[in-house]
Amino acid sequence: MDAILVVNAGSSSIKFQIFGVYENRTLKRLVKGQMDGIGTLPRLFAKGSGDSQLIDRTYEAPQVPNVGVAMLLVGDWLRTTQQFELMAVGHRVVHGGPKYDRPVVVDEAAVATLEQYLSLAPLHQPNNLAPIRSLLARRPGLPQVACFDTAFHRGHSPVADRYAIPERFYGEGIRRYGFHGLSYEYVAQRLRQVAPAVASKRVIIAHLGSGASMCALINGHSIESTMGFTALDGLPMGTRPGQIDPGVLLYLINIKGIPATSVEELLYRESGLKGLSGISNDMRELQSSDAPGAVLAVEHFVYRTGLNAGMLAAAIGGMDAFVFTAGIGENSPVIREKIVDKLSWLGAAIDPDANGAGREVISRPDSRVGLYVVPTDEELMIARHTYSLITGAADEQRSQRSIDAP
């Protein structure tokens, strides 16, 4: 069977999925797995359709020292145990920079260009590119497609796209890109099924997870986002601070004498919920704690989310629907209720029972704003893009349905 492999590589893990391609151009998820603990306690596990376990194997740390080696092991296991004929591999790549505003088939030249953006997404970009390089060396004839988290936002107006700095910097690529675009794109498409009456109107989607951002859409198109040049701006996140006065960073470097590399470490790995609480970057752990730092971190997250929702509502002239997605957004009724309380001035009213049950629609009948919980599926979005690009069916991508998707 023809299949598409989707790869989402992080610093210590590789998530992968196999989508079977059927004659009527539908995609069905057949394998879902992960290699985690890379370099420390490597473990490869995967399930098939119907949640059947396919493998659960551990390795010694030296056997899987980095993402590239992990990708080779995953590939070897798939080839020797799963009866698929890979037609392409789709990759999540966080930053497409100023050059890439849509998915692209990658070669050595494309990878070299994408490596220029390593400093713009140091937590993600190096690891996103590692499996691409590994496969280029191991299987050069296998098509690979890079799908960018920035691409969905590239239609922003010049007013929204620019910082108030000299124009020459914009020409060099310093602009507001926005991120989590694959998630927003999937949720915007799914919303046309969940709530067709509002999907084309003024919608704010909150992608709330370890990485967090929000996006304002009209008719399914991104108008404004809380993230900008890098994935540091906007909402507080697990270990990233969100919006911060640039003067703070100048003070840390120029007055405190902290090296820029240490400030980068502070911003990407020591701030956010982890920095505020002094306990953890995991919202589940913070919600279960009554420690003052944990309480502060939770309330700060909710407060900043409410503030940014107001900003996004101003950008699109109001709000007809508010959608929760990603780890926190999909799984925490408490956080959803707290955030909706901050949106009451816009006419949002939550149904406690529907919210507690995690239903798709969680707004009360008298709410002036539709409230929804829509699980994201970035991997399916990548598979769709990859299939469309490889087969030349880009025009059909929006109408493509998936057996696996609701």
Short mmCIF file of C-alpha atoms in Angstrom, two decimals:
data_model
loop_
_atom_site.label_atom_id
_atom_site.label_comp_id
_atom_site.label_asym_id
_atom_site.label_seq_id
_atom_site.Cartn_x
_atom_site.Cartn_y
_atom_site.Cartn_z
CA MET A 1 0.00 0.00 0.00
CA ASP A 2 1.22 3.51 -0.78
CA ALA A 3 1.78 5.51 2.39
CA ILE A 4 2.98 8.84 3.71
CA LEU A 5 5.26 9.05 6.73
CA VAL A 6 4.82 12.16 8.86
CA VAL A 7 7.68 13.18 11.16
CA ASN A 8 7.60 15.75 13.97
CA ALA A 9 11.05 15.85 15.55
CA GLY A 10 11.90 17.55 18.85
CA SER A 11 15.06 17.84 20.91
CA SER A 12 14.71 14.44 22.61
CA SER A 13 11.89 12.75 20.73
CA ILE A 14 10.56 11.94 17.29
CA LYS A 15 6.82 11.58 16.79
CA PHE A 16 5.83 9.74 13.64
CA GLN A 17 2.68 8.56 11.92
CA ILE A 18 1.94 6.50 8.84
CA PHE A 19 -1.05 7.42 6.68
CA GLY A 20 -2.26 4.92 4.10
CA VAL A 21 -3.25 6.39 0.74
CA TYR A 22 -6.39 4.91 -0.80
CA GLU A 23 -7.66 4.92 -4.37
CA ASN A 24 -10.27 7.57 -3.70
CA ARG A 25 -7.51 9.86 -2.40
CA THR A 26 -8.42 9.53 1.26
CA LEU A 27 -5.86 9.19 4.01
CA LYS A 28 -6.17 6.78 6.90
CA ARG A 29 -3.93 6.79 9.95
CA LEU A 30 -2.39 3.31 10.25
CA VAL A 31 0.54 3.73 12.65
CA LYS A 32 1.20 6.26 15.40
CA GLY A 33 4.43 6.13 17.36
CA GLN A 34 7.27 7.90 19.07
CA MET A 35 10.93 7.50 19.88
CA ASP A 36 11.53 9.44 23.08
CA GLY A 37 14.30 9.74 25.66
CA ILE A 38 16.87 10.20 22.89
CA GLY A 39 20.35 10.32 24.40
CA THR A 40 19.16 9.33 27.88
CA LEU A 41 16.55 6.53 28.07
CA PRO A 42 15.55 5.83 24.46
CA ARG A 43 12.26 4.07 23.94
CA LEU A 44 10.47 3.23 20.70
CA PHE A 45 6.78 2.51 20.91
CA ALA A 46 4.00 2.49 18.35
CA LYS A 47 0.37 1.52 17.94
CA GLY A 48 -1.61 0.51 14.90
CA SER A 49 -5.14 1.40 13.93
CA GLY A 50 -7.47 0.28 16.67
CA ASP A 51 -4.79 0.99 19.30
CA SER A 52 -3.07 -2.37 18.85
CA GLN A 53 0.48 -2.27 20.21
CA LEU A 54 3.12 -2.79 17.52
CA ILE A 55 6.34 -2.26 19.47
CA ASP A 56 7.57 -1.12 22.86
CA ARG A 57 11.36 -1.37 22.96
CA THR A 58 14.04 0.37 25.01
CA TYR A 59 17.65 1.03 24.02
CA GLU A 60 20.88 1.91 25.76
CA ALA A 61 21.66 5.64 25.60
CA PRO A 62 24.72 5.24 23.31
CA GLN A 63 22.60 3.36 20.78
CA VAL A 64 20.42 6.44 20.16
CA PRO A 65 22.62 9.48 20.82
CA ASN A 66 20.75 11.98 18.62
CA VAL A 67 17.70 12.66 16.47
CA GLY A 68 19.41 11.55 13.24
CA VAL A 69 20.20 8.09 14.59
CA ALA A 70 16.70 7.82 16.06
CA MET A 71 15.23 8.54 12.63
CA LEU A 72 17.30 5.75 11.08
CA LEU A 73 16.09 3.27 13.72
CA VAL A 74 12.48 4.29 13.23
CA GLY A 75 12.87 3.96 9.47
CA ASP A 76 14.49 0.53 9.74
CA TRP A 77 11.71 -0.72 12.00
CA LEU A 78 9.00 0.57 9.66
CA ARG A 79 10.63 -1.00 6.60
CA THR A 80 11.18 -4.41 8.18
CA THR A 81 7.88 -4.80 10.02
CA GLN A 82 5.26 -2.70 8.23
CA GLN A 83 4.12 -3.48 4.70
CA PHE A 84 4.04 0.02 3.28
CA GLU A 85 5.49 1.57 0.17
CA LEU A 86 6.45 5.09 1.17
CA MET A 87 5.58 7.63 -1.50
CA ALA A 88 6.87 10.58 0.55
CA VAL A 89 7.79 11.86 3.99
CA GLY A 90 6.22 15.01 5.42
CA HIS A 91 8.02 17.01 8.10
CA ARG A 92 6.94 19.71 10.49
CA VAL A 93 9.41 22.58 10.22
CA VAL A 94 8.71 25.44 12.60
CA HIS A 95 10.27 28.37 10.73
CA GLY A 96 10.01 28.95 7.00
CA GLY A 97 11.59 32.41 7.19
CA PRO A 98 10.80 35.03 4.54
CA LYS A 99 11.28 32.61 1.64
CA TYR A 100 8.76 29.83 2.27
CA ASP A 101 5.07 30.67 2.44
CA ARG A 102 3.82 27.17 1.57
CA PRO A 103 4.99 23.54 1.80
CA VAL A 104 7.99 22.66 -0.36
CA VAL A 105 9.79 19.54 -1.57
CA VAL A 106 13.16 19.73 0.15
CA ASP A 107 16.62 19.13 -1.27
CA GLU A 108 20.10 20.09 -0.09
CA ALA A 109 19.62 23.69 -1.20
CA ALA A 110 16.33 24.04 0.69
CA VAL A 111 17.85 22.57 3.85
CA ALA A 112 20.77 25.00 3.60
CA THR A 113 18.29 27.88 3.39
CA LEU A 114 16.29 26.60 6.35
CA GLU A 115 19.45 26.28 8.41
CA GLN A 116 19.80 30.06 8.16
CA TYR A 117 16.79 30.29 10.48
CA LEU A 118 18.22 28.12 13.28
CA SER A 119 18.63 31.10 15.60
CA LEU A 120 14.99 32.09 15.09
CA ALA A 121 13.71 28.79 16.50
CA PRO A 122 16.59 27.20 18.44
CA LEU A 123 14.32 24.79 20.34
CA HIS A 124 12.79 23.40 17.16
CA GLN A 125 14.54 24.14 13.87
CA PRO A 126 17.73 22.10 14.39
CA ASN A 127 15.72 19.05 15.37
CA ASN A 128 13.16 19.52 12.59
CA LEU A 129 15.98 19.47 10.03
CA ALA A 130 17.99 16.56 11.49
CA PRO A 131 15.72 13.77 10.16
CA ILE A 132 15.49 15.51 6.79
CA ARG A 133 19.27 15.47 6.47
CA SER A 134 19.39 11.87 7.67
CA LEU A 135 16.91 10.73 5.01
CA LEU A 136 18.56 12.78 2.26
CA ALA A 137 21.76 10.86 2.95
CA ARG A 138 20.13 7.46 3.46
CA ARG A 139 17.31 7.55 0.89
CA PRO A 140 17.98 10.42 -1.54
CA GLY A 141 15.30 9.26 -3.96
CA LEU A 142 12.48 9.45 -1.40
CA PRO A 143 10.55 12.75 -1.74
CA GLN A 144 10.46 14.83 1.43
CA VAL A 145 8.11 17.75 2.05
CA ALA A 146 8.68 20.48 4.63
CA CYS A 147 5.48 21.97 6.08
CA PHE A 148 5.98 25.24 7.93
CA ASP A 149 4.29 26.54 11.06
CA THR A 150 4.81 30.07 9.77
CA ALA A 151 3.18 29.58 6.35
CA PHE A 152 -0.45 29.91 7.47
CA HIS A 153 0.17 33.48 8.64
CA ARG A 154 2.01 34.77 5.58
CA GLY A 155 -1.09 36.53 4.24
CA HIS A 156 -1.07 39.11 7.01
CA SER A 157 -1.46 42.74 5.98
CA PRO A 158 1.68 44.93 5.91
CA VAL A 159 0.36 46.79 8.95
CA ALA A 160 0.16 43.57 10.98
CA ASP A 161 3.35 42.11 9.52
CA ARG A 162 5.79 44.86 10.44
CA TYR A 163 7.59 46.07 13.53
CA ALA A 164 8.03 49.81 14.03
CA ILE A 165 11.72 49.74 13.12
CA PRO A 166 13.55 50.97 9.99
CA GLU A 167 12.32 49.44 6.75
CA ARG A 168 15.68 47.93 5.89
CA PHE A 169 15.26 45.36 8.65
CA TYR A 170 11.99 44.17 7.14
CA GLY A 171 13.83 43.62 3.90
CA GLU A 172 16.26 41.40 5.81
CA GLY A 173 13.39 39.24 7.05
CA ILE A 174 12.71 40.77 10.48
CA ARG A 175 8.93 40.66 10.60
CA ARG A 176 6.05 39.11 12.52
CA TYR A 177 5.75 35.55 11.22
CA GLY A 178 3.42 33.81 13.70
CA PHE A 179 3.59 30.09 14.53
CA HIS A 180 1.44 27.00 15.22
CA GLY A 181 0.10 27.51 11.70
CA LEU A 182 -0.40 23.81 10.95
CA SER A 183 -2.59 23.52 14.04
CA TYR A 184 -4.61 26.61 13.15
CA GLU A 185 -5.06 25.46 9.58
CA TYR A 186 -6.41 22.08 10.68
CA VAL A 187 -8.74 23.56 13.32
CA ALA A 188 -10.05 26.18 10.86
CA GLN A 189 -10.92 23.40 8.40
CA ARG A 190 -12.45 21.21 11.09
CA LEU A 191 -14.55 24.13 12.37
CA ARG A 192 -16.37 24.19 9.02
CA GLN A 193 -17.77 20.78 10.02
CA VAL A 194 -18.27 21.46 13.74
CA ALA A 195 -19.81 24.93 13.39
CA PRO A 196 -20.36 25.89 9.75
CA ALA A 197 -22.48 28.90 10.70
CA VAL A 198 -19.53 30.66 12.38
CA ALA A 199 -16.49 29.14 10.65
CA SER A 200 -16.39 31.91 8.05
CA LYS A 201 -16.90 34.68 10.59
CA ARG A 202 -14.64 36.26 13.23
CA VAL A 203 -12.92 33.42 15.08
CA ILE A 204 -10.15 33.31 17.66
CA ILE A 205 -8.35 29.99 18.11
CA ALA A 206 -6.34 29.42 21.29
CA HIS A 207 -3.58 26.84 20.83
CA LEU A 208 -2.78 26.29 24.50
CA GLY A 209 -0.05 23.79 25.31
CA SER A 210 3.56 23.81 26.41
CA GLY A 211 3.93 26.19 23.50
CA ALA A 212 0.98 28.59 23.43
CA SER A 213 -0.38 31.20 21.07
CA MET A 214 -3.64 32.53 19.67
CA CYS A 215 -4.74 33.43 16.17
CA ALA A 216 -7.53 35.69 14.89
CA LEU A 217 -9.21 34.52 11.69
CA ILE A 218 -11.83 35.77 9.26
CA ASN A 219 -13.26 33.20 6.86
CA GLY A 220 -10.60 30.72 7.95
CA HIS A 221 -7.69 33.01 7.09
CA SER A 222 -5.14 34.26 9.62
CA ILE A 223 -5.42 38.00 10.24
CA GLU A 224 -3.34 38.38 13.39
CA SER A 225 -1.34 36.20 15.78
CA THR A 226 0.13 36.63 19.24
CA MET A 227 3.54 35.30 18.11
CA GLY A 228 5.97 37.27 16.00
CA PHE A 229 9.56 37.00 14.77
CA THR A 230 10.26 34.01 17.01
CA ALA A 231 8.17 31.62 19.10
CA LEU A 232 8.89 33.65 22.24
CA ASP A 233 6.25 36.38 21.97
CA GLY A 234 2.66 36.56 23.13
CA LEU A 235 1.29 34.19 25.77
CA PRO A 236 3.37 32.76 28.63
CA MET A 237 4.29 29.15 27.88
CA GLY A 238 5.78 26.16 29.65
CA THR A 239 9.32 27.55 29.69
CA ARG A 240 9.04 30.70 27.52
CA PRO A 241 7.94 34.07 28.92
CA GLY A 242 5.68 35.37 26.17
CA GLN A 243 5.49 39.13 25.83
CA ILE A 244 8.36 40.89 27.58
CA ASP A 245 9.71 44.44 27.40
CA PRO A 246 12.87 44.36 25.23
CA GLY A 247 14.35 46.75 27.78
CA VAL A 248 14.44 43.88 30.27
CA LEU A 249 16.75 41.98 27.94
CA LEU A 250 18.96 45.04 27.36
CA TYR A 251 19.18 45.47 31.13
CA LEU A 252 20.16 41.84 31.68
CA ILE A 253 22.89 42.03 29.02
CA ASN A 254 24.22 45.59 29.42
CA ILE A 255 23.74 46.26 33.14
CA LYS A 256 23.74 42.82 34.75
CA GLY A 257 26.43 41.61 32.36
CA ILE A 258 24.67 38.33 31.59
CA PRO A 259 25.98 36.85 28.31
CA ALA A 260 23.52 36.81 25.42
CA THR A 261 23.71 33.02 25.28
CA SER A 262 22.63 32.82 28.91
CA VAL A 263 19.75 35.22 28.25
CA GLU A 264 18.68 32.99 25.37
CA GLU A 265 18.72 30.01 27.75
CA LEU A 266 16.63 32.02 30.21
CA LEU A 267 14.05 32.92 27.57
CA TYR A 268 13.67 29.49 26.01
CA ARG A 269 14.12 27.09 28.92
CA GLU A 270 13.82 28.80 32.31
CA SER A 271 10.89 31.21 32.06
CA GLY A 272 7.13 30.91 31.56
CA LEU A 273 5.18 28.68 33.92
CA LYS A 274 8.41 27.09 35.10
CA GLY A 275 10.01 30.41 35.96
CA LEU A 276 6.94 31.93 37.60
CA SER A 277 6.04 28.91 39.69
CA GLY A 278 9.53 27.72 40.56
CA ILE A 279 7.96 24.27 40.45
CA SER A 280 7.11 22.99 36.99
CA ASN A 281 6.31 23.84 33.39
CA ASP A 282 3.44 21.33 33.39
CA MET A 283 0.02 22.94 33.81
CA ARG A 284 -1.41 19.70 35.22
CA GLU A 285 1.08 19.73 38.06
CA LEU A 286 0.52 23.42 38.73
CA GLN A 287 -3.25 23.04 38.86
CA SER A 288 -2.96 20.28 41.43
CA SER A 289 -0.70 22.37 43.68
CA ASP A 290 -1.71 25.01 46.20
CA ALA A 291 1.81 26.46 46.40
CA PRO A 292 1.74 30.27 45.92
CA GLY A 293 4.06 30.06 42.92
CA ALA A 294 1.84 27.50 41.21
CA VAL A 295 -1.29 29.56 41.82
CA LEU A 296 0.46 32.67 40.46
CA ALA A 297 1.61 30.88 37.32
CA VAL A 298 -1.90 29.58 36.54
CA GLU A 299 -3.54 32.95 37.12
CA HIS A 300 -0.87 34.74 35.07
CA PHE A 301 -1.46 32.36 32.17
CA VAL A 302 -5.21 32.98 32.29
CA TYR A 303 -4.80 36.75 32.69
CA ARG A 304 -2.44 37.11 29.72
CA THR A 305 -4.66 34.88 27.58
CA GLY A 306 -7.61 37.16 28.32
CA LEU A 307 -5.60 40.28 27.50
CA ASN A 308 -4.39 38.86 24.19
CA ALA A 309 -7.90 37.74 23.29
CA GLY A 310 -9.01 41.35 23.62
CA MET A 311 -6.20 42.46 21.30
CA LEU A 312 -7.15 39.87 18.70
CA ALA A 313 -10.83 40.78 18.93
CA ALA A 314 -9.86 44.38 18.17
CA ALA A 315 -7.90 43.22 15.12
CA ILE A 316 -10.96 41.52 13.56
CA GLY A 317 -13.67 43.85 14.88
CA GLY A 318 -15.21 41.52 17.43
CA MET A 319 -15.54 37.80 18.00
CA ASP A 320 -18.17 35.29 16.88
CA ALA A 321 -16.41 32.16 18.12
CA PHE A 322 -13.59 31.19 20.45
CA VAL A 323 -11.94 27.77 19.98
CA PHE A 324 -9.76 25.87 22.46
CA THR A 325 -7.19 23.40 21.14
CA ALA A 326 -3.86 21.69 22.01
CA GLY A 327 -2.90 20.00 25.29
CA ILE A 328 -4.20 22.49 27.85
CA GLY A 329 -7.01 23.80 25.68
CA GLU A 330 -8.38 20.33 24.95
CA ASN A 331 -7.92 18.76 28.38
CA SER A 332 -8.36 21.37 31.13
CA PRO A 333 -11.97 22.36 31.88
CA VAL A 334 -10.73 24.57 34.73
CA ILE A 335 -8.46 26.65 32.51
CA ARG A 336 -11.17 26.91 29.84
CA GLU A 337 -13.68 28.19 32.40
CA LYS A 338 -11.22 30.72 33.83
CA ILE A 339 -10.40 32.06 30.36
CA VAL A 340 -14.04 32.31 29.31
CA ASP A 341 -14.70 34.31 32.47
CA LYS A 342 -12.17 36.84 31.14
CA LEU A 343 -14.17 36.98 27.89
CA SER A 344 -17.54 37.69 29.50
CA TRP A 345 -17.33 41.35 28.44
CA LEU A 346 -17.51 40.08 24.86
CA GLY A 347 -20.66 38.13 25.65
CA ALA A 348 -19.06 34.72 26.18
CA ALA A 349 -20.90 32.39 28.57
CA ILE A 350 -19.83 28.82 29.25
CA ASP A 351 -22.00 25.77 29.89
CA PRO A 352 -20.38 24.14 32.96
CA ASP A 353 -21.72 20.67 32.22
CA ALA A 354 -20.66 20.69 28.57
CA ASN A 355 -17.28 22.11 29.55
CA GLY A 356 -16.72 19.51 32.24
CA ALA A 357 -17.58 16.74 29.78
CA GLY A 358 -15.20 18.18 27.18
CA ARG A 359 -17.87 18.44 24.48
CA GLU A 360 -17.24 20.13 21.16
CA VAL A 361 -19.67 22.95 21.96
CA ILE A 362 -19.26 24.38 25.47
CA SER A 363 -21.14 27.69 25.18
CA ARG A 364 -24.52 28.32 26.76
CA PRO A 365 -27.47 28.84 24.39
CA ASP A 366 -27.60 32.53 25.39
CA SER A 367 -23.86 33.11 24.79
CA ARG A 368 -23.18 35.77 22.16
CA VAL A 369 -19.91 33.97 21.38
CA GLY A 370 -19.75 30.35 20.31
CA LEU A 371 -17.30 28.39 22.46
CA TYR A 372 -15.74 25.21 21.08
CA VAL A 373 -13.19 22.52 21.90
CA VAL A 374 -11.59 21.19 18.71
CA PRO A 375 -8.69 18.72 19.05
CA THR A 376 -5.87 19.63 16.72
CA ASP A 377 -4.19 17.25 14.29
CA GLU A 378 -1.01 18.75 12.87
CA GLU A 379 0.15 15.37 11.58
CA LEU A 380 -2.94 14.92 9.42
CA MET A 381 -2.47 18.45 8.09
CA ILE A 382 1.12 17.61 7.15
CA ALA A 383 -0.01 14.40 5.45
CA ARG A 384 -2.58 16.32 3.41
CA HIS A 385 -0.04 18.91 2.32
CA THR A 386 2.50 16.23 1.47
CA TYR A 387 0.05 14.21 -0.60
CA SER A 388 -1.18 17.30 -2.45
CA LEU A 389 2.31 18.51 -3.28
CA ILE A 390 3.67 15.13 -4.36
CA THR A 391 0.68 14.25 -6.51
CA GLY A 392 0.16 17.74 -7.90
CA ALA A 393 -3.30 17.86 -6.32
CA ALA A 394 -2.82 21.17 -4.53
CA ASP A 395 -6.12 22.51 -5.83
CA GLU A 396 -7.94 19.59 -4.26
CA GLN A 397 -6.34 19.88 -0.84
CA ARG A 398 -9.13 21.89 0.77
CA SER A 399 -11.78 19.39 -0.23
CA GLN A 400 -9.81 16.27 0.63
CA ARG A 401 -11.47 14.23 3.35
CA SER A 402 -9.83 11.77 5.70
CA ILE A 403 -11.12 8.47 7.00
CA ASP A 404 -9.29 9.08 10.26
CA ALA A 405 -10.56 12.61 10.84
CA PRO A 406 -14.07 13.13 12.21
#
